Short mmCIF file of C-alpha atoms in Angstrom, two decimals:
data_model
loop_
_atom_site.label_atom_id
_atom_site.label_comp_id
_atom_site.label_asym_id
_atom_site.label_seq_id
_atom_site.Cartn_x
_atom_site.Cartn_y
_atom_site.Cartn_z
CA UNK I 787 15.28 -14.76 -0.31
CA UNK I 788 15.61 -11.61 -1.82
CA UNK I 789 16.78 -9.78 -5.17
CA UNK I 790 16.54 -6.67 -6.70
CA UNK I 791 14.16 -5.47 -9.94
CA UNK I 792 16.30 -2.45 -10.57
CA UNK I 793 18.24 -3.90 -13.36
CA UNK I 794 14.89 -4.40 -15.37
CA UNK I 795 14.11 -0.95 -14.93
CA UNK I 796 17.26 0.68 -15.71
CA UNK I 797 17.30 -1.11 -19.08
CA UNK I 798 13.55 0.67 -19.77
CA UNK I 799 15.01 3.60 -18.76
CA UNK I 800 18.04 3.63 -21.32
CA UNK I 801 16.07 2.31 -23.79
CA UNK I 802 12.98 4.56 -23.90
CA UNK I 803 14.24 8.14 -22.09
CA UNK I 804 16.86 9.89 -23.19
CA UNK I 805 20.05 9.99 -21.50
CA UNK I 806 19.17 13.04 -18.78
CA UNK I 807 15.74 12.24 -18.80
CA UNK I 808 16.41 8.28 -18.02
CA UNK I 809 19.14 9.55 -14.80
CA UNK I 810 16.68 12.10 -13.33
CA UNK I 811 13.73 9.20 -13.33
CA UNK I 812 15.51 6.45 -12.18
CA UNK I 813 16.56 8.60 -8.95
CA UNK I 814 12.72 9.17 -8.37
CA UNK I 815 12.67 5.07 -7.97
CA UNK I 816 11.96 3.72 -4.48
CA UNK I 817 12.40 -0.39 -2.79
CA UNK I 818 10.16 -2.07 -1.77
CA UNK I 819 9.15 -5.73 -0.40
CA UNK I 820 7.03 -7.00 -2.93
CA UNK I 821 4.72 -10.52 -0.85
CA UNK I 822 4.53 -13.52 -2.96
CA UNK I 823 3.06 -16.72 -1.79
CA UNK I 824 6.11 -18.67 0.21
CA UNK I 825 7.31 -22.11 -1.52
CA UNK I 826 8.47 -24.71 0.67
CA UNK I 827 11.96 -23.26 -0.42
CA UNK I 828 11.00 -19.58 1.15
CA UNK I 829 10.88 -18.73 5.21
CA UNK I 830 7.84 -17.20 5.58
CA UNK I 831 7.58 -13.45 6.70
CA UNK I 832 3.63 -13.20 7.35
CA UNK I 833 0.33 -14.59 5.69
CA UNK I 834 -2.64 -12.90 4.04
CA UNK I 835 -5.24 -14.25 6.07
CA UNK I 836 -6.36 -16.51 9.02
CA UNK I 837 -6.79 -15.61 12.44
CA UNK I 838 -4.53 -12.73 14.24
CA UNK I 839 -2.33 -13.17 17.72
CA UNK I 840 -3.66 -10.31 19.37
CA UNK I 841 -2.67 -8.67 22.87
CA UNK I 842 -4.18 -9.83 25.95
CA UNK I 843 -6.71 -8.05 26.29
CA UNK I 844 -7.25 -6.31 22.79
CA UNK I 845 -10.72 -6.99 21.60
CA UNK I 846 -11.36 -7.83 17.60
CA UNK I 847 -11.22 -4.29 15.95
CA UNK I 848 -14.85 -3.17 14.60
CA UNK I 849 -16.12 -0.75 12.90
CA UNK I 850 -18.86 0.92 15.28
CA UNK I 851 -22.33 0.58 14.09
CA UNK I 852 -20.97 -1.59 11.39
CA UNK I 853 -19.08 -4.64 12.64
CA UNK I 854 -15.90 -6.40 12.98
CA UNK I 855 -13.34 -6.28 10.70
CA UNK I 856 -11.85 -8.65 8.63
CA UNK I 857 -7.93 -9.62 9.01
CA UNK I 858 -6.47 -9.13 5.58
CA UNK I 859 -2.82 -10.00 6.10
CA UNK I 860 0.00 -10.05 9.42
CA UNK I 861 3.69 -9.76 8.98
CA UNK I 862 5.95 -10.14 11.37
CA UNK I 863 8.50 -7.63 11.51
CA UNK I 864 11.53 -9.48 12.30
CA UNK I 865 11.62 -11.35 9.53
CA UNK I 866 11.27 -8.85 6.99
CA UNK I 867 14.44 -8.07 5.04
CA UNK I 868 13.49 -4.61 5.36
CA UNK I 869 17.21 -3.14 5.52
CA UNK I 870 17.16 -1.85 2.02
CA UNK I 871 14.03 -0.14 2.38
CA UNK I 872 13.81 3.61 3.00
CA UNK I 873 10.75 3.84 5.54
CA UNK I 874 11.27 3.31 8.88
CA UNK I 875 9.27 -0.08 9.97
CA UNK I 876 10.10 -1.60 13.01
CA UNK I 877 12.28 -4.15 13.49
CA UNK I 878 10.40 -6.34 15.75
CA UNK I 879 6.95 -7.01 16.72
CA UNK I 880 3.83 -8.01 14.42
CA UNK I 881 1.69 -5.57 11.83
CA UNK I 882 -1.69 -6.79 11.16
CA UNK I 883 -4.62 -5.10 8.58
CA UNK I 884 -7.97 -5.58 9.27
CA UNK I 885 -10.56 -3.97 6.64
CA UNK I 886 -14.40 -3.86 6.81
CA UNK I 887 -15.22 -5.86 3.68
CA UNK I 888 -18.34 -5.73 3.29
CA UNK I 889 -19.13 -9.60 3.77
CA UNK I 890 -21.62 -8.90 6.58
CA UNK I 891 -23.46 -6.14 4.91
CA UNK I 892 -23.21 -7.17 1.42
CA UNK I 893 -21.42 -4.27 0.69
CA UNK I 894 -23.86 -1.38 1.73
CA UNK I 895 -21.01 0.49 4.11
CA UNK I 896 -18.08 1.38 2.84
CA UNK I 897 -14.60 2.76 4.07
CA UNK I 898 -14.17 5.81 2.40
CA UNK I 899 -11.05 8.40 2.49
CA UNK I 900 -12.93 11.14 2.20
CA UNK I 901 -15.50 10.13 4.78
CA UNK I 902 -14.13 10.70 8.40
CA UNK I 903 -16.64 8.38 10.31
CA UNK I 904 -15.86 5.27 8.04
CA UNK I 905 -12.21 5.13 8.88
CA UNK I 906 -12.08 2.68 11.79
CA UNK I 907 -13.26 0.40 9.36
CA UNK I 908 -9.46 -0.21 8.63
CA UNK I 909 -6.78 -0.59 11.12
CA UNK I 910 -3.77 -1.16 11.38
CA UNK I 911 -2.31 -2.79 14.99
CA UNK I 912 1.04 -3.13 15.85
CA UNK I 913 2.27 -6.05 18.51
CA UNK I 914 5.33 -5.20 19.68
CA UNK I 915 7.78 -7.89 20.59
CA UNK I 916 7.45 -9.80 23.59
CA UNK I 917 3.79 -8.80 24.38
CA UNK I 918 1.73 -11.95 25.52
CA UNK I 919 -0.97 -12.41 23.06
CA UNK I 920 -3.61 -14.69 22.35
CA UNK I 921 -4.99 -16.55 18.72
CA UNK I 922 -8.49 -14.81 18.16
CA UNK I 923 -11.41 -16.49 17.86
CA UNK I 924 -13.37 -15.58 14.50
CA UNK I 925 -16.23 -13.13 14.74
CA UNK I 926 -19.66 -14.41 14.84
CA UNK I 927 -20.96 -14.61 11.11
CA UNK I 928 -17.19 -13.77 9.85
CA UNK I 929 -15.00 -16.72 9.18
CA UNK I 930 -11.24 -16.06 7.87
CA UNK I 931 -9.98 -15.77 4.56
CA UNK I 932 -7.42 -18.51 4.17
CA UNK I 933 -4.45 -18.85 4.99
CA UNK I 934 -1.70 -17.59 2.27
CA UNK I 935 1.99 -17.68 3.43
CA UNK I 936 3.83 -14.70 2.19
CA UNK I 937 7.53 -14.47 1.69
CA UNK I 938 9.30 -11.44 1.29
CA UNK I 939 11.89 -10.08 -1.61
CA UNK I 940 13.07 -6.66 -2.40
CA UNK I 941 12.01 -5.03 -5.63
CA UNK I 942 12.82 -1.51 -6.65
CA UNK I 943 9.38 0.23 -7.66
CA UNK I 944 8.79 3.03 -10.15
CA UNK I 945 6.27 6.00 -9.44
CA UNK I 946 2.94 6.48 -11.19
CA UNK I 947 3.67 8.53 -14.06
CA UNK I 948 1.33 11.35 -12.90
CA UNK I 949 2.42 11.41 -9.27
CA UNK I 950 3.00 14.61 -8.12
CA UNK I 951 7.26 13.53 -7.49
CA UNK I 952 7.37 12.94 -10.70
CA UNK I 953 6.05 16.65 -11.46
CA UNK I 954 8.46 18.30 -8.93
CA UNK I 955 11.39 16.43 -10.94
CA UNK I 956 10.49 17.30 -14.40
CA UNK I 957 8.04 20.40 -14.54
CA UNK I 958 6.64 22.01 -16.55
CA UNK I 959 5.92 18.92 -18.39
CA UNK I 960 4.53 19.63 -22.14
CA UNK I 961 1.92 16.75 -23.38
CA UNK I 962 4.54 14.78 -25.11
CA UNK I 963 6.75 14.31 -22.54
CA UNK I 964 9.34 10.82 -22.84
CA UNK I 965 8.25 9.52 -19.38
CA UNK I 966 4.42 9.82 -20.36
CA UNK I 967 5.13 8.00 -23.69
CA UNK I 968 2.79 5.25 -24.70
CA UNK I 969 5.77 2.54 -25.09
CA UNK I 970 7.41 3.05 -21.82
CA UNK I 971 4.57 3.18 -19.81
CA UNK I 972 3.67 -0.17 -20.87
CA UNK I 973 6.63 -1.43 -20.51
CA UNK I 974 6.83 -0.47 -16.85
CA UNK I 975 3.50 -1.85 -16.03
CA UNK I 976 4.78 -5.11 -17.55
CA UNK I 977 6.84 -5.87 -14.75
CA UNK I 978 4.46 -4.92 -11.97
CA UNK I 979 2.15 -7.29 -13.64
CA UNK I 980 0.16 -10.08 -11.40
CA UNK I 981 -1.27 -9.84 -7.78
CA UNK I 982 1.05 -7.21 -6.00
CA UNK I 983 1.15 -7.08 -2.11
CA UNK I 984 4.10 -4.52 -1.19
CA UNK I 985 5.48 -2.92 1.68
CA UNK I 986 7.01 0.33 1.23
CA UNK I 987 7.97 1.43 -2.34
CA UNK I 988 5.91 3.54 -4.55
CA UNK I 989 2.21 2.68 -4.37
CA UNK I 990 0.30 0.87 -8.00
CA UNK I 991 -2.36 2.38 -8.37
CA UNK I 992 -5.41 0.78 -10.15
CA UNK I 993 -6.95 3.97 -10.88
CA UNK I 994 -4.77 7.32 -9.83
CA UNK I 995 -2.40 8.12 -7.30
CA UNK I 996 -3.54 6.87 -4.12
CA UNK I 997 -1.65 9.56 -2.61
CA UNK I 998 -4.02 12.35 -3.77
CA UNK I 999 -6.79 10.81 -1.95
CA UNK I 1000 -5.16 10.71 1.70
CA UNK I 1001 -3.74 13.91 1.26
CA UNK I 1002 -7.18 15.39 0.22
CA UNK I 1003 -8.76 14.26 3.62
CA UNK I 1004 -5.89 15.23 5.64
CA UNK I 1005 -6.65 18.49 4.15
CA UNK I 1006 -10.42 18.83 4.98
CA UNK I 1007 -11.50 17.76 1.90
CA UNK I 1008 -11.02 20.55 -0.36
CA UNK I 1009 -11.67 20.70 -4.52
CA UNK I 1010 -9.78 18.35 -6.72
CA UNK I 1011 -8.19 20.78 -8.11
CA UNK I 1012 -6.57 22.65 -4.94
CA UNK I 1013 -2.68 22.80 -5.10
CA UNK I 1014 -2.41 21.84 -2.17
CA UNK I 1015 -3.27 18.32 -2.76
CA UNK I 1016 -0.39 17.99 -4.80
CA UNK I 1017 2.23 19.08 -2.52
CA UNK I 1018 0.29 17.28 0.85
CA UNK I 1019 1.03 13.76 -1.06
CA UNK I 1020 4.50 14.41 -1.30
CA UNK I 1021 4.35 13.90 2.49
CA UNK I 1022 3.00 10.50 2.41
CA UNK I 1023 4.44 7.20 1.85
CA UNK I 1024 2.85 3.73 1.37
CA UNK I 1025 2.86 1.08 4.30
CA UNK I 1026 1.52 -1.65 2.83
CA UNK I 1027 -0.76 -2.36 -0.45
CA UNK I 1028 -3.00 -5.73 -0.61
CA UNK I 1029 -4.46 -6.99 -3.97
CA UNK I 1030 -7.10 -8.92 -4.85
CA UNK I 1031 -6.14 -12.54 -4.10
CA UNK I 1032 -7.57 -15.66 -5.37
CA UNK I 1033 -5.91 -18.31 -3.51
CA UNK I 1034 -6.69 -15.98 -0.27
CA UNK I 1035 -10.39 -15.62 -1.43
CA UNK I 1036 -10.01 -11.93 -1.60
CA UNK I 1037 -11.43 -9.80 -4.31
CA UNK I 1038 -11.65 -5.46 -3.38
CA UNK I 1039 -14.51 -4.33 -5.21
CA UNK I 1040 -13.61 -5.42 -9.29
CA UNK I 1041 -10.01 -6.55 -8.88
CA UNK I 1042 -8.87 -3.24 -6.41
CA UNK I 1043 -6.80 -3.24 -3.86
CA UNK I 1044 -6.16 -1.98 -0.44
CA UNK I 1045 -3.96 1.04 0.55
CA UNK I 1046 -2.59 2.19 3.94
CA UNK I 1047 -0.35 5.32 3.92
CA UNK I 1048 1.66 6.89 6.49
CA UNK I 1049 3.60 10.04 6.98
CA UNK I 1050 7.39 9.05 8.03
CA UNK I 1051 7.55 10.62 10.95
CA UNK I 1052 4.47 9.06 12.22
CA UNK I 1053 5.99 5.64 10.95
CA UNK I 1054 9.05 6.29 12.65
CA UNK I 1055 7.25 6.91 16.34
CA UNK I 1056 4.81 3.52 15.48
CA UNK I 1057 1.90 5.73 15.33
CA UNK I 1058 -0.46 3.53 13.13
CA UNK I 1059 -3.23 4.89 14.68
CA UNK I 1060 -2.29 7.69 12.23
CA UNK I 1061 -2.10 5.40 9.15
CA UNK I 1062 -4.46 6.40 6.80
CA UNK I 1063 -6.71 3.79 4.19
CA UNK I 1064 -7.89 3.86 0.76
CA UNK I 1065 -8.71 1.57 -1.92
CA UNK I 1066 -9.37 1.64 -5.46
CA UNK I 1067 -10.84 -0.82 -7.90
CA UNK I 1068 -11.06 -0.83 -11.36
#
């Protein structure tokens, strides 16, 4: 089943921009597939959770030194309505997450953007269609998270108002500007409110764009304030965000939530050995 949020947001829009203002914004908005837990009503497109299918073959990702990962959610591909979105995910085949979590070490290692030799603590695989593949056994001292089924509709997403789009569409911005106004912003984050699990779309952050931090690393790491920062996150788009759960047992930190950003191009070839992580928590 799937519908569109877009009407909700063109009404803010109208209501709290002017007229110029409100058309320029609304073209910065991007779909998504915003995952809900499936009803009996719903055909499930994937599940946070439970035990992966993975390759013949294919060992349990881990984190060297560390451990294995945990599986945070799969989707299968097919069954995504993901016409209406404007990445390039594949049409077939099966994406699964894994994250280091921090279950086995009580939280002493941590996957870090900035820190190159933490980042196979989150993976992304990709089964394609047809490959013969096997239900994985749970690692020693790791049991699943339960299983959530997810179902799939499409939901138009707004950016955050300090992403650096938003910027390239409206600078120089003075201090007051409408789209930074107290009454709008709140009204937008109304109706992202609630456990969000996406695909595509423009990333929620808890904290700030999540954006800034991959394109820091991918550019060695430089100040904060570098330019360059800005203009590297423009090349990045969100894959997939995971929230804290309850019904999946999942809680990132103090209510965070998972990130994994790609650059099209890479997305387009099914390079997700490129995908890059983050998280944020509050």
């Amino acid at each position: 089943m799937t519908h569109s949020t877009a009407d909700p947001l063109h009404a803010l829009a109208h209501e709290h921009l002017p007229d110029g203002i409100a058309a320029r914004w609304l073209g910065l908005l991007r779909p998504s597939l915003r995952l809900e837990r499936a009803t009996d009503a719903d055909t499930p497109v994937g599940r946070l959770g439970g035990l992966p299918e993975l390759p013949e073959g294919v060992e349990w990702p881990v984190w060297e030194g560390h451990g294995p990962l945990s599986l945070v959610a799969s989707v299968d591909c097919a069954a995504l309505p993901a016409a209406g979105l404007d990445i390039p995910l594949p049409t077939d085949g099966t994406l699964a997450f894994f994250h280091f979590d921090g279950r086995l070490d009580d939280g002493a290692a941590v996957v870090a953007s900035d820190d190159p030799d933490s980042w196979s603590g989150a993976r992304v695989v990709y089964v394609p269609a047809g490959t013969p593949v096997t239900r994985a056994a749970a690692p020693e001292g790791l049991p699943p998270y339960p299983e959530v089924p997810l179902a799939a509709r499409l939901e138009t997403t707004a950016p955050y108002p300090w992403h650096p789009v938003v910027y390239r569409e409206f600078a120089p911005m003075p201090d007051d500007h409408p789209v930074w106004g107290e009454e709008f912003r709140e009204a937008v984050d109304e109706l992202t409110a609630g456990t969000e699990h996406r695909l595509g779309g423009h990333a929620t952050p808890v904290q700030d764009e999540v954006e800034a931090a991959v394109a820091r690393h991918a550019l060695g790491c430089p100040p904060w304030n570098d330019p360059r920062i800005g203009q590297e996150a423009l090349r990045w788009v969100l894959l997939a965000q995971f929230d804290s759960d309850d019904d999946a047992g999942m809680m990132w930190g103090d209510a965070g939530a998972l990130y994994w950003l790609m650059r099209p191009e890479d997305l387009a070839l099914r390079r997700f050995d490129r995908a890059r992580f983050t998280w944020q928590c509050g």
